[in-house]
Coordinates of C-alpha atoms and ligand atoms in Angstrom, one line a residue:
M69 CA -9.5 5.6 35.3
T70 CA -11.8 7.6 32.9
Y71 CA -10.0 10.1 30.6
K72 CA -11.0 13.6 30.0
T73 CA -13.1 13.9 27.2
I74 CA -11.1 16.0 24.6
E75 CA -13.2 18.7 23.3
K76 CA -13.4 19.5 19.6
G77 CA -11.0 21.9 18.2
A78 CA -12.7 24.8 15.9
V79 CA -14.2 22.7 13.1
D80 CA -12.6 24.0 10.2
A81 CA -15.1 25.4 7.5
A82 CA -13.9 23.0 4.9
C83 CA -14.5 20.0 7.3
V84 CA -16.8 17.7 5.4
M85 CA -18.8 17.0 8.5
Q86 CA -19.8 20.0 10.3
D87 CA -22.4 18.5 12.1
Y88 CA -22.8 14.8 13.0
Q89 CA -26.4 14.7 14.3
L90 CA -27.7 16.5 11.5
E91 CA -25.6 14.4 8.8
Y92 CA -26.7 11.3 10.5
Q93 CA -30.2 12.1 10.3
K94 CA -30.4 13.5 6.7
F95 CA -28.3 10.9 5.1
H96 CA -29.2 8.3 2.6
W97 CA -27.3 6.0 0.7
E98 CA -29.0 7.1 -2.5
Q99 CA -27.4 10.7 -1.9
A100 CA -23.5 9.0 -1.5
E101 CA -24.4 7.1 -4.3
Q102 CA -25.7 10.3 -6.6
A103 CA -21.9 11.6 -5.5
L104 CA -20.4 8.7 -7.9
A105 CA -19.9 9.2 -11.5
G106 CA -21.3 6.0 -12.9
L107 CA -20.3 4.3 -15.9
P108 CA -20.9 6.5 -18.9
E109 CA -23.3 3.7 -20.5
G110 CA -24.9 2.9 -17.0
G111 CA -23.2 0.5 -14.2
L112 CA -20.6 1.0 -11.3
N113 CA -16.8 0.3 -11.4
I114 CA -14.6 0.9 -8.6
A115 CA -11.8 1.8 -10.7
F116 CA -13.7 4.3 -12.8
E117 CA -14.6 6.0 -9.9
A118 CA -11.1 5.9 -8.4
V119 CA -9.2 6.8 -11.8
D120 CA -11.2 7.6 -14.9
R121 CA -14.0 9.9 -13.6
H122 CA -11.2 12.5 -13.0
L123 CA -9.9 12.7 -16.7
N124 CA -11.0 15.6 -18.6
T125 CA -11.1 17.7 -14.8
D126 CA -8.5 19.6 -12.9
V127 CA -7.7 16.6 -11.3
A128 CA -6.3 14.5 -14.3
E129 CA -2.7 16.1 -14.2
K130 CA -2.0 16.3 -10.5
A131 CA -0.1 13.5 -8.6
A132 CA -2.4 10.6 -7.7
L133 CA 0.5 8.3 -6.1
T134 CA 3.8 9.4 -5.0
F135 CA 6.1 6.7 -4.2
L136 CA 9.0 7.5 -1.8
S137 CA 12.8 6.7 -2.0
R138 CA 13.8 4.1 0.4
N139 CA 16.9 5.8 1.3
S140 CA 15.2 9.6 1.9
T141 CA 12.0 10.9 2.3
D142 CA 12.2 12.2 -1.4
I143 CA 9.8 11.2 -4.2
E144 CA 11.2 8.7 -6.3
H145 CA 8.6 8.5 -8.7
S146 CA 4.9 9.7 -9.5
L147 CA 2.1 8.9 -11.3
T148 CA -0.5 11.7 -12.3
Y149 CA -4.2 10.5 -12.2
Q150 CA -3.8 10.6 -16.5
Q151 CA -0.9 8.3 -16.1
L152 CA -2.7 6.0 -13.6
A153 CA -5.7 5.8 -16.0
E154 CA -3.6 4.7 -19.0
Q155 CA -1.6 2.1 -16.9
S156 CA -4.4 0.8 -15.4
S157 CA -6.2 0.5 -18.8
R158 CA -3.1 -1.0 -20.4
F159 CA -3.4 -3.7 -17.6
A160 CA -7.3 -4.6 -18.2
S161 CA -6.5 -4.9 -21.8
A162 CA -3.6 -7.1 -21.3
L163 CA -5.8 -9.3 -19.1
Q164 CA -8.5 -9.4 -21.8
Q165 CA -5.8 -10.1 -24.5
M166 CA -4.5 -13.1 -22.3
G167 CA -8.0 -14.7 -22.7
L168 CA -9.6 -13.9 -19.1
K169 CA -13.0 -13.4 -18.4
P170 CA -14.7 -10.8 -16.1
G171 CA -15.0 -12.5 -12.5
D172 CA -11.6 -14.3 -13.1
R173 CA -9.4 -13.6 -10.0
V174 CA -6.1 -11.9 -10.3
Y175 CA -3.7 -12.1 -7.1
C176 CA -1.0 -9.7 -6.1
L177 CA 2.0 -10.4 -4.1
A178 CA 4.2 -7.3 -3.9
G179 CA 5.1 -4.5 -1.7
R180 CA 4.3 -0.8 -2.3
I181 CA 5.2 -0.7 -5.6
P182 CA 3.3 0.8 -8.7
E183 CA 2.7 -2.2 -10.3
L184 CA 0.5 -3.3 -7.1
F185 CA -1.7 -0.2 -7.9
I186 CA -1.8 -0.7 -11.4
T187 CA -2.7 -4.5 -11.0
A188 CA -5.4 -3.5 -8.6
L189 CA -7.2 -0.9 -10.4
G190 CA -6.5 -2.6 -13.8
T191 CA -8.2 -5.9 -12.7
L192 CA -11.2 -3.9 -11.5
K193 CA -11.4 -1.9 -15.0
F194 CA -11.5 -5.5 -16.5
G195 CA -14.4 -6.6 -14.2
G196 CA -11.9 -9.2 -12.7
V197 CA -11.6 -9.6 -9.1
F198 CA -8.7 -8.3 -7.1
S199 CA -7.1 -10.2 -4.3
P200 CA -4.0 -8.8 -2.1
L201 CA -1.6 -10.9 -0.3
F202 CA 1.1 -10.3 2.3
S203 CA 4.3 -9.8 0.8
A204 CA 6.0 -11.2 3.7
F205 CA 3.4 -14.4 3.7
G206 CA 5.4 -17.8 3.2
P207 CA 4.8 -20.5 0.4
E208 CA 2.1 -22.0 2.6
P209 CA -0.5 -19.1 3.2
I210 CA 0.2 -18.2 -0.3
R211 CA -0.6 -21.4 -1.9
S212 CA -3.8 -22.0 0.3
R213 CA -5.2 -18.7 -0.7
L214 CA -4.4 -19.0 -4.0
E215 CA -6.4 -22.4 -4.1
I216 CA -9.3 -21.0 -1.9
G217 CA -9.8 -18.2 -4.6
Q218 CA -8.8 -20.4 -7.6
A219 CA -6.6 -17.6 -8.8
S220 CA -6.1 -17.0 -12.5
V221 CA -3.3 -14.5 -12.6
L222 CA -0.7 -14.0 -9.9
V223 CA 1.5 -10.6 -10.1
T224 CA 4.5 -10.7 -8.2
T225 CA 8.2 -9.5 -8.0
E226 CA 11.2 -11.3 -9.5
K227 CA 12.5 -11.1 -5.7
L228 CA 9.5 -13.0 -4.3
Y229 CA 8.9 -15.3 -7.0
Q230 CA 12.5 -16.6 -6.7
K231 CA 12.1 -16.7 -3.0
K232 CA 8.9 -18.2 -2.1
L233 CA 7.2 -19.4 -5.4
A234 CA 9.7 -20.8 -8.1
T235 CA 9.7 -24.3 -6.8
W236 CA 6.0 -25.0 -6.7
L237 CA 3.7 -22.1 -8.4
L238 CA 3.6 -23.6 -11.9
E239 CA 2.1 -27.1 -10.8
L240 CA -1.0 -25.3 -9.8
D241 CA -3.2 -26.1 -12.6
F242 CA -5.8 -23.4 -12.1
L243 CA -3.4 -20.5 -12.5
K244 CA -3.1 -19.3 -15.9
H245 CA -0.5 -16.9 -15.9
C246 CA 2.2 -15.5 -13.4
L247 CA 3.2 -12.0 -14.4
V248 CA 6.7 -10.9 -13.0
V249 CA 8.0 -7.4 -12.2
T250 CA 11.5 -7.9 -13.2
E251 CA 14.4 -5.6 -12.9
P252 CA 15.0 -3.7 -16.2
E253 CA 17.7 -5.8 -18.0
H254 CA 16.6 -9.1 -16.5
T255 CA 13.7 -11.5 -18.5
A256 CA 11.1 -13.1 -16.8
P257 CA 11.6 -16.4 -15.0
A258 CA 10.9 -19.5 -17.3
G259 CA 7.1 -20.2 -17.3
T260 CA 6.3 -16.7 -16.2
E261 CA 5.4 -13.6 -18.3
S262 CA 7.0 -10.2 -18.1
F263 CA 4.4 -7.9 -16.5
H264 CA 6.0 -4.6 -18.2
T265 CA 5.9 -6.5 -21.6
L266 CA 2.6 -7.2 -21.3
L267 CA 1.7 -3.8 -19.9
Q268 CA 3.3 -2.3 -23.1
Q269 CA 1.3 -4.4 -25.5
G270 CA -1.9 -3.2 -23.6
D271 CA -4.2 -0.6 -24.9
P272 CA -4.2 2.6 -23.1
G273 CA -7.6 3.7 -24.3
Y274 CA -9.2 0.6 -23.0
Q275 CA -12.8 1.5 -21.8
C276 CA -13.7 0.1 -18.3
H277 CA -16.0 -3.4 -18.6
P278 CA -19.8 -2.3 -18.0
T279 CA -19.8 -3.8 -14.4
R280 CA -23.0 -3.7 -12.3
P281 CA -23.2 -2.6 -8.7
E282 CA -23.2 -6.3 -7.5
D283 CA -20.6 -7.7 -9.7
P284 CA -17.6 -9.2 -7.5
A285 CA -14.8 -6.8 -7.0
L286 CA -12.5 -7.6 -4.2
L287 CA -11.3 -10.7 -2.3
H288 CA -10.0 -9.8 1.0
F289 CA -8.9 -12.6 3.4
T290 CA -9.4 -11.7 7.2
S291 CA -6.4 -11.2 9.5
G292 CA -6.5 -14.7 11.1
T293 CA -6.7 -13.2 14.6
T294 CA -9.1 -15.6 16.2
G295 CA -8.9 -18.5 13.7
K296 CA -8.2 -19.7 10.3
P297 CA -8.5 -16.5 7.7
K298 CA -11.6 -16.3 6.0
G299 CA -12.1 -15.0 2.3
A300 CA -14.6 -12.2 2.4
L301 CA -15.9 -11.2 -1.3
H302 CA -17.1 -7.6 -1.8
V303 CA -18.9 -5.9 -4.9
H304 CA -18.3 -2.9 -7.0
Q305 CA -21.3 -1.3 -5.0
A306 CA -18.6 -0.8 -1.8
V307 CA -17.1 2.1 -3.8
V308 CA -20.1 4.1 -2.5
A309 CA -19.4 3.4 1.1
H310 CA -15.5 3.7 0.6
R311 CA -15.8 7.4 -0.9
M312 CA -18.5 8.7 1.4
T313 CA -16.7 7.0 4.8
A314 CA -13.2 8.4 3.7
Q315 CA -15.1 12.0 3.8
F316 CA -16.8 11.9 6.9
A317 CA -14.4 9.5 8.9
L318 CA -10.9 10.8 7.5
D319 CA -12.1 14.1 6.6
L320 CA -10.4 13.4 3.1
R321 CA -10.8 16.2 0.3
Q322 CA -9.2 16.7 -3.2
D323 CA -6.5 18.9 -2.0
D324 CA -5.2 16.4 0.6
I325 CA -1.8 14.9 1.0
Y326 CA -2.8 11.7 2.5
W327 CA -0.8 8.8 3.8
C328 CA -2.1 5.4 4.9
T329 CA 0.4 3.2 6.5
A330 CA -1.4 -0.2 6.2
D331 CA 0.0 -3.0 4.6
P332 CA -1.1 -3.6 0.8
G333 CA -2.2 -7.3 2.1
W334 CA -4.9 -6.2 4.4
V335 CA -8.1 -5.1 3.6
T336 CA -7.2 -1.2 5.0
G337 CA -4.4 -1.2 2.3
T338 CA -7.0 -1.5 -0.6
S339 CA -10.0 0.5 0.7
Y340 CA -8.2 3.2 2.0
G341 CA -4.6 2.7 1.0
I342 CA -5.8 2.5 -2.8
L343 CA -9.4 3.1 -3.8
A344 CA -11.2 5.6 -1.2
P345 CA -8.6 8.4 -1.4
L346 CA -8.4 8.1 -5.5
T347 CA -12.2 8.4 -5.9
L348 CA -11.8 12.0 -4.1
G349 CA -8.9 13.1 -6.0
A350 CA -6.4 13.3 -3.2
T351 CA -2.5 12.6 -3.5
L352 CA -1.3 9.5 -1.7
I353 CA 2.2 9.2 -0.1
I354 CA 3.4 5.5 -0.5
D355 CA 6.4 4.4 1.7
P356 CA 8.1 1.3 0.5
A357 CA 10.1 0.9 3.7
D358 CA 9.0 -0.6 6.9
F359 CA 8.1 1.3 10.2
D360 CA 11.1 3.5 11.4
A361 CA 10.1 6.0 14.0
E362 CA 12.5 8.9 12.9
R363 CA 11.5 8.0 9.0
W364 CA 8.0 8.3 9.8
Y365 CA 8.1 11.6 11.5
S366 CA 10.3 12.9 8.8
I367 CA 7.8 11.7 6.0
L368 CA 4.9 14.0 7.8
Q369 CA 7.0 16.9 7.6
D370 CA 8.6 16.6 4.7
R371 CA 5.7 15.5 2.7
G372 CA 3.4 17.7 4.4
V373 CA 1.2 15.0 5.2
T374 CA -2.1 16.5 6.1
V375 CA -4.4 13.0 6.5
W376 CA -2.8 10.5 8.3
Y377 CA -4.4 7.0 8.8
T378 CA -2.4 4.3 10.6
A379 CA -3.0 1.5 13.3
P380 CA -2.6 1.2 17.3
T381 CA 0.6 -0.9 17.0
A382 CA 2.4 1.8 14.9
I383 CA 1.2 4.4 17.4
R384 CA 2.4 2.4 20.5
M385 CA 5.6 2.0 18.7
L386 CA 6.0 5.7 18.2
M387 CA 5.0 6.1 21.8
K388 CA 8.0 3.9 23.0
Y389 CA 10.5 6.4 21.4
G390 CA 8.9 9.2 23.6
T391 CA 7.6 12.7 23.0
E392 CA 11.4 14.1 21.9
L393 CA 11.4 13.1 18.2
P394 CA 8.0 14.4 17.1
Q395 CA 9.1 17.9 19.0
Q396 CA 11.8 18.3 16.6
V397 CA 9.7 18.3 13.2
D398 CA 7.1 20.6 12.1
L399 CA 3.8 19.0 11.8
T400 CA 1.7 22.3 11.0
A401 CA 0.3 20.8 7.9
L402 CA -1.0 17.6 9.6
R403 CA -4.9 18.1 9.9
H404 CA -6.4 14.7 11.1
M405 CA -5.0 11.7 12.6
A406 CA -7.1 8.4 12.5
S407 CA -6.5 4.9 13.5
V408 CA -7.9 1.3 13.0
G409 CA -7.3 -2.3 13.4
E410 CA -7.4 -2.6 17.2
P411 CA -8.6 -1.0 20.1
L412 CA -6.6 2.1 20.4
N413 CA -6.0 2.6 24.1
P414 CA -6.9 5.7 26.0
E415 CA -3.6 6.6 26.6
A416 CA -2.6 6.4 23.0
V417 CA -5.4 8.9 22.1
V418 CA -3.9 11.4 24.8
W419 CA -0.3 10.7 24.0
G420 CA -1.2 12.1 20.5
T421 CA -2.5 15.3 21.8
K422 CA 0.8 15.8 23.9
A423 CA 3.3 14.6 21.5
L424 CA 1.8 15.6 18.2
G425 CA -0.6 18.2 19.2
K426 CA -3.9 16.4 17.9
P427 CA -5.5 13.5 19.0
F428 CA -5.7 10.2 16.9
H429 CA -9.4 9.4 16.0
D430 CA -10.2 5.9 16.5
N431 CA -12.5 4.1 14.0
W432 CA -13.8 0.6 13.9
W433 CA -14.5 -1.8 11.2
Q434 CA -14.0 -5.2 9.6
T435 CA -12.9 -7.1 6.5
E436 CA -16.4 -8.2 6.6
T437 CA -17.5 -4.3 6.6
G438 CA -15.5 -3.5 3.9
G439 CA -15.4 0.2 5.0
I440 CA -15.4 2.2 8.3
M441 CA -18.5 1.6 10.2
I442 CA -17.9 3.7 13.5
A443 CA -15.7 6.7 14.1
N444 CA -14.7 9.7 15.7
Y445 CA -15.2 12.8 13.9
P446 CA -13.4 16.1 13.7
C447 CA -16.7 17.8 14.6
L448 CA -17.3 15.7 17.7
P449 CA -15.4 15.9 21.0
I450 CA -13.3 12.4 21.6
K451 CA -13.6 10.2 24.6
P452 CA -10.5 8.3 24.6
G453 CA -11.0 4.7 24.4
S454 CA -14.3 5.1 22.5
M455 CA -14.6 4.0 19.0
G456 CA -17.0 6.7 18.4
K457 CA -20.3 6.7 17.0
P458 CA -22.1 5.0 13.8
M459 CA -21.2 6.4 10.4
P460 CA -24.3 8.1 8.6
G461 CA -26.4 5.4 6.9
I462 CA -25.2 2.8 9.6
T463 CA -27.3 1.6 12.4
A464 CA -25.2 -0.1 15.0
A465 CA -26.7 -1.9 18.2
I466 CA -25.6 -4.1 21.0
A467 CA -27.6 -7.4 21.3
R468 CA -27.4 -10.9 22.4
R469 CA -28.4 -13.8 20.3
T470 CA -30.9 -16.2 21.6
D471 CA -33.0 -19.2 20.3
A472 CA -36.1 -17.0 20.5
G473 CA -34.6 -14.2 18.7
I474 CA -32.6 -11.2 19.3
E475 CA -32.4 -9.7 22.5
W476 CA -31.7 -6.2 22.6
V477 CA -29.5 -4.3 25.1
D478 CA -30.8 -1.0 25.5
A479 CA -29.2 0.4 28.6
P480 CA -25.9 2.0 28.5
G481 CA -22.9 0.3 29.8
E482 CA -23.8 -2.9 29.3
A483 CA -21.9 -5.4 26.9
G484 CA -23.4 -7.4 24.2
E485 CA -22.4 -8.5 20.6
L486 CA -22.2 -5.2 18.4
V487 CA -24.5 -5.8 15.4
L488 CA -24.9 -3.9 12.2
K489 CA -28.3 -3.7 10.3
A490 CA -27.5 -5.3 7.1
G491 CA -27.4 -3.8 3.8
W492 CA -24.6 -1.1 3.6
P493 CA -22.9 -1.0 0.1
S494 CA -19.7 -2.3 1.2
M495 CA -21.0 -5.2 3.2
F496 CA -19.4 -8.6 2.3
R497 CA -21.7 -10.8 0.0
S498 CA -20.2 -14.1 1.0
Y499 CA -17.3 -16.0 2.6
L500 CA -15.8 -18.0 0.0
H501 CA -16.9 -21.5 -0.1
E502 CA -18.2 -21.0 3.5
E503 CA -21.9 -20.4 2.9
A504 CA -23.1 -21.8 6.1
R505 CA -20.9 -19.6 8.2
Y506 CA -22.0 -16.6 6.0
Q507 CA -25.5 -17.3 7.0
K508 CA -24.7 -17.6 10.5
A509 CA -23.4 -14.2 10.7
F510 CA -26.9 -12.7 10.1
Q511 CA -30.2 -12.9 12.0
D512 CA -33.3 -11.0 11.4
G513 CA -31.6 -8.7 8.8
W514 CA -28.8 -8.0 11.5
Y515 CA -25.0 -8.7 11.0
F516 CA -23.1 -10.1 14.1
T517 CA -19.8 -8.8 14.2
G518 CA -18.0 -11.4 16.8
D519 CA -17.0 -8.2 18.7
L520 CA -18.6 -7.1 22.4
A521 CA -19.1 -3.6 22.9
Q522 CA -21.2 -1.1 25.0
F523 CA -22.7 2.2 24.4
D524 CA -22.7 5.1 26.8
E525 CA -25.7 8.0 27.6
E526 CA -24.4 10.0 24.8
G527 CA -24.4 7.2 22.0
Y528 CA -20.4 6.5 22.0
F529 CA -19.6 2.9 21.2
W530 CA -17.0 1.3 23.5
F531 CA -15.0 -2.1 22.1
V532 CA -15.1 -4.8 25.2
G533 CA -13.4 -7.2 23.3
R534 CA -13.8 -9.9 21.0
A535 CA -16.4 -12.6 21.7
D536 CA -13.7 -15.2 21.7
D537 CA -11.3 -13.0 24.0
V538 CA -13.7 -12.3 26.6
I539 CA -13.0 -13.6 30.1
K540 CA -15.1 -14.8 33.0
S541 CA -14.0 -14.8 36.1
S542 CA -16.1 -15.1 39.6
G543 CA -18.9 -14.1 37.9
H544 CA -17.6 -11.1 36.0
L545 CA -17.1 -10.5 32.3
I546 CA -14.1 -9.0 31.6
G547 CA -12.8 -7.4 28.4
P548 CA -9.0 -7.6 27.4
F549 CA -9.2 -4.1 26.4
E550 CA -10.0 -2.5 29.7
V551 CA -7.3 -4.4 31.4
E552 CA -4.5 -3.9 28.7
S553 CA -5.6 -0.1 28.6
A554 CA -5.1 0.3 32.3
L555 CA -1.4 -1.7 32.2
M556 CA -0.4 0.8 29.2
E557 CA -0.8 3.7 31.7
H558 CA 2.3 2.6 33.5
P559 CA 5.4 4.3 31.8
A560 CA 7.2 1.3 31.4
V561 CA 4.7 -0.8 29.3
A562 CA 4.9 -0.6 25.6
E563 CA 2.3 -3.1 24.9
A564 CA 0.0 -5.5 26.5
G565 CA -2.0 -8.9 25.9
V566 CA -4.3 -10.3 28.5
I567 CA -6.1 -13.8 28.5
G568 CA -8.2 -15.8 30.9
V569 CA -6.5 -18.9 32.2
P570 CA -8.6 -21.6 33.9
D571 CA -8.9 -21.7 37.5
E572 CA -10.7 -24.0 39.9
L573 CA -12.2 -21.5 42.1
G574 CA -12.9 -18.7 39.7
G575 CA -13.5 -20.1 36.2
E576 CA -10.9 -18.0 34.7
V577 CA -8.4 -15.6 36.1
V578 CA -6.8 -12.9 34.2
K579 CA -3.3 -13.5 33.3
A580 CA -1.3 -10.5 31.4
F581 CA 1.7 -10.4 29.2
I582 CA 3.8 -7.2 28.7
A583 CA 6.4 -6.0 26.5
L584 CA 8.6 -3.1 27.8
K585 CA 9.7 0.2 26.6
P586 CA 13.4 0.6 25.8
G587 CA 15.3 1.4 29.1
Y588 CA 13.4 -0.7 31.4
Q589 CA 14.3 -4.0 33.0
A590 CA 11.9 -6.9 33.8
N591 CA 12.2 -7.5 37.5
E592 CA 9.8 -8.4 40.7
E593 CA 9.8 -4.9 41.6
L594 CA 8.5 -3.6 38.3
I595 CA 6.2 -6.3 38.0
R596 CA 4.5 -5.6 41.7
E597 CA 4.4 -2.0 40.5
V598 CA 2.2 -2.9 37.6
L599 CA 0.0 -5.0 39.2
G600 CA -0.5 -2.6 41.9
L601 CA -1.4 0.0 39.3
A602 CA -3.8 -2.4 37.9
R603 CA -5.7 -3.4 41.0
K604 CA -5.9 0.5 41.9
R605 CA -7.5 1.0 38.5
L606 CA -9.6 -1.9 37.9
G607 CA -10.2 -3.3 41.4
P608 CA -9.1 -6.5 42.4
A609 CA -11.6 -8.8 40.9
V610 CA -10.6 -7.5 37.2
A611 CA -7.0 -6.8 37.5
P612 CA -4.5 -9.8 36.2
K613 CA -3.5 -12.0 38.7
S614 CA -0.1 -12.6 37.3
I615 CA 2.1 -10.8 34.6
E616 CA 4.7 -12.1 32.4
V617 CA 7.2 -9.9 30.6
R618 CA 7.9 -10.8 27.1
D619 CA 10.0 -9.2 24.5
N620 CA 7.5 -9.1 21.9
L621 CA 4.0 -10.1 22.0
P622 CA 2.5 -12.4 18.7
K623 CA 0.8 -10.0 16.5
T624 CA -0.7 -10.5 13.0
R625 CA 0.8 -9.0 10.1
S626 CA -1.8 -6.4 10.4
G627 CA -0.6 -5.4 13.5
K628 CA -3.0 -7.2 15.9
I629 CA -2.2 -9.0 19.1
M630 CA -3.0 -12.6 18.9
R631 CA -4.4 -13.5 22.3
R632 CA -5.6 -16.7 21.2
L633 CA -2.1 -17.7 20.5
L634 CA -1.0 -16.0 24.1
K635 CA -3.6 -18.4 25.3
A636 CA -2.9 -21.8 23.5
R637 CA 0.9 -21.4 24.3
E638 CA 0.1 -20.8 28.1
L639 CA -2.1 -23.7 28.1
G640 CA 0.1 -25.9 26.0
L641 CA -3.0 -26.4 23.3
P642 CA -2.3 -26.6 19.6
E643 CA -1.4 -23.2 18.0
G644 CA -4.1 -23.3 15.2
D645 CA -3.2 -21.4 12.2
I646 CA -0.6 -19.1 12.3
S647 CA -0.2 -18.3 8.9
T648 CA -0.8 -14.6 9.4
M649 CA 1.4 -14.2 12.3
E650 CA 4.2 -11.7 11.9
G651 CA 7.4 -13.2 11.7
N652 CA 6.3 -16.6 10.7
N653 CA 7.3 -18.0 7.3
E654 CA 9.5 -15.3 6.1
Ligands
ATP892 P1 -10.2 -13.0 12.0 O1 -11.4 -12.6 11.6 O2 -9.6 -13.9 11.0 O3 -10.2 -13.3 13.3 P2 -9.4 -10.1 12.2 O4 -11.0 -10.0 12.9 O5 -8.6 -9.4 13.1 O6 -9.1 -11.6 11.8 P3 -10.0 -8.0 10.2 O7 -11.2 -7.8 9.7 O8 -8.7 -7.5 9.7 O9 -9.4 -9.6 10.8 O10 -10.3 -7.0 11.7 C1 -11.2 -6.8 12.5 C2 -11.6 -6.6 13.7 O11 -10.5 -6.1 14.5 C3 -12.8 -6.2 14.3 O12 -13.5 -7.2 14.4 C4 -12.1 -5.8 15.8 O13 -12.0 -7.0 16.7 C5 -10.8 -5.4 15.2 N1 -10.8 -4.0 15.2 C6 -10.7 -3.3 14.2 N2 -10.7 -1.8 14.7 C7 -11.1 -1.8 15.8 C8 -11.1 -0.6 16.9 N3 -11.1 0.6 16.3 N4 -11.3 -0.9 18.1 C9 -11.5 -2.2 18.5 N5 -11.2 -3.4 17.7 C10 -11.3 -3.2 16.5
MG893 MG1 -12.9 -10.9 12.3

């Protein structure tokens, strides 16, 4: 079924992008670069752009970070831009006093606490490389990532240290310091140092290290959806894209109250959970608690959130609870909603308009791209199920690799690999210790994303599936997203994951796994009904041949359905690297 295009609403006069076509044509990266402050003595530093540039302006005394209480939606603690500048300078100065060198790696294993933000920004100010970890990781994924990046410093909390690190961390010979955020009256565990003691000794007037645009800044590990996570390295120049993409794709402005729900361990949690919104002088809402539908709606209302950036899994969880809850809250402050991380089923976009009064704006990017590359914008109509159009400054195309060179897909509606013209500011500069893999991702000046997509007559891009997940059945190339979206149309289906299983006749046949919404029972009749709907929507060649109901589908901690794991389990094959799987190694 093709969904009706959602016409754009009246574009607010203050909307950052008024006319996509015009902006796309006239845009140059130099223009975005000029909008940055730059370091007083020359050079570029992400943390300076995020914090220090606001000093001596109206923004300095406004709240930068507002941390909510765990038990209510009240603000428990907040930091102004001025305070954040001082605290991050203290941390940068502490790193210097510890004898660290610019380029050294500082990791953080913590939930959404003020110290995480201070660590990230202070490390960048010092010229170090910041690397966040999911706080729910178990010891093994933590250890392997510390090893890959040869961490010099790890910042963590007392609780996480005792639970996951105490027995082995101090054996690591490359790790010079472990800084622990302790309860006020506690001392740091033996062999570690107190984060707050060091912070107090740091100089609040520390001046940002004169980093250059190509100096390394961020080390992010990919989500591990398709295999072993890769360490993608980004440089300070990335901030040019962070700021500009938040303006265009999130319509983010200085007076916004902004809430990004991404886990701090995932690239979105840094690029758009810390850096981009601060460069624009917005106020960030930070919720330390886990997902809870009622709480989330209350946060949107009570905190007057104006721009909300979330993910398909979260939206699907909200959908599970229906439209009643959101109707009990006042969401008039909410101006823009966006989603990233996985394909956003058209059903979810439409649900947004019904339940929340506005559509979700899907956008696409990867750890490797460092920032949003393709997006739906407030000034364009939304075609539910489409990722939108390339950001100004980004050239996207559909191509196939051949030994003779790149073969371009010029026709709308034909699937191929999504490629981006190399050279945008937030493009990753390496896969750590995997140079050959990095080189392989590029051909003739184009970056091959590993995702399959297609475009339509109007230049909208549509996600088909990851190259690894695409199913070849009786001569058809089937993208799991299309099948999953059709299954999601059934009122009982909360989430769906689709794989190909080997078949003598067809090569592969489509098999679906679904989880049900509360109140629905798995039985043959229901499965027949869902199968029937899928056949009607997709035709018998593409519809699943069988459906299995599960309580939950395996997901990464960043909320992506792990189709490779569904497949490995189905076929009795080795599970591969499951370090990023939600619920694993707690
Ligand atoms: P790994 O590379 O380790 O397998 P990953 O690709 O899931 O993990 P991320 O960089 O966090 O790691 O995710 C980027 C990928 O997520 C994209 O390549 C794409 O497959 C998917 N994705 C992100 N946003 C969207 C979107 N809006 N629509 C469709 N897919 C998306
Ligand atoms: Mg990937």
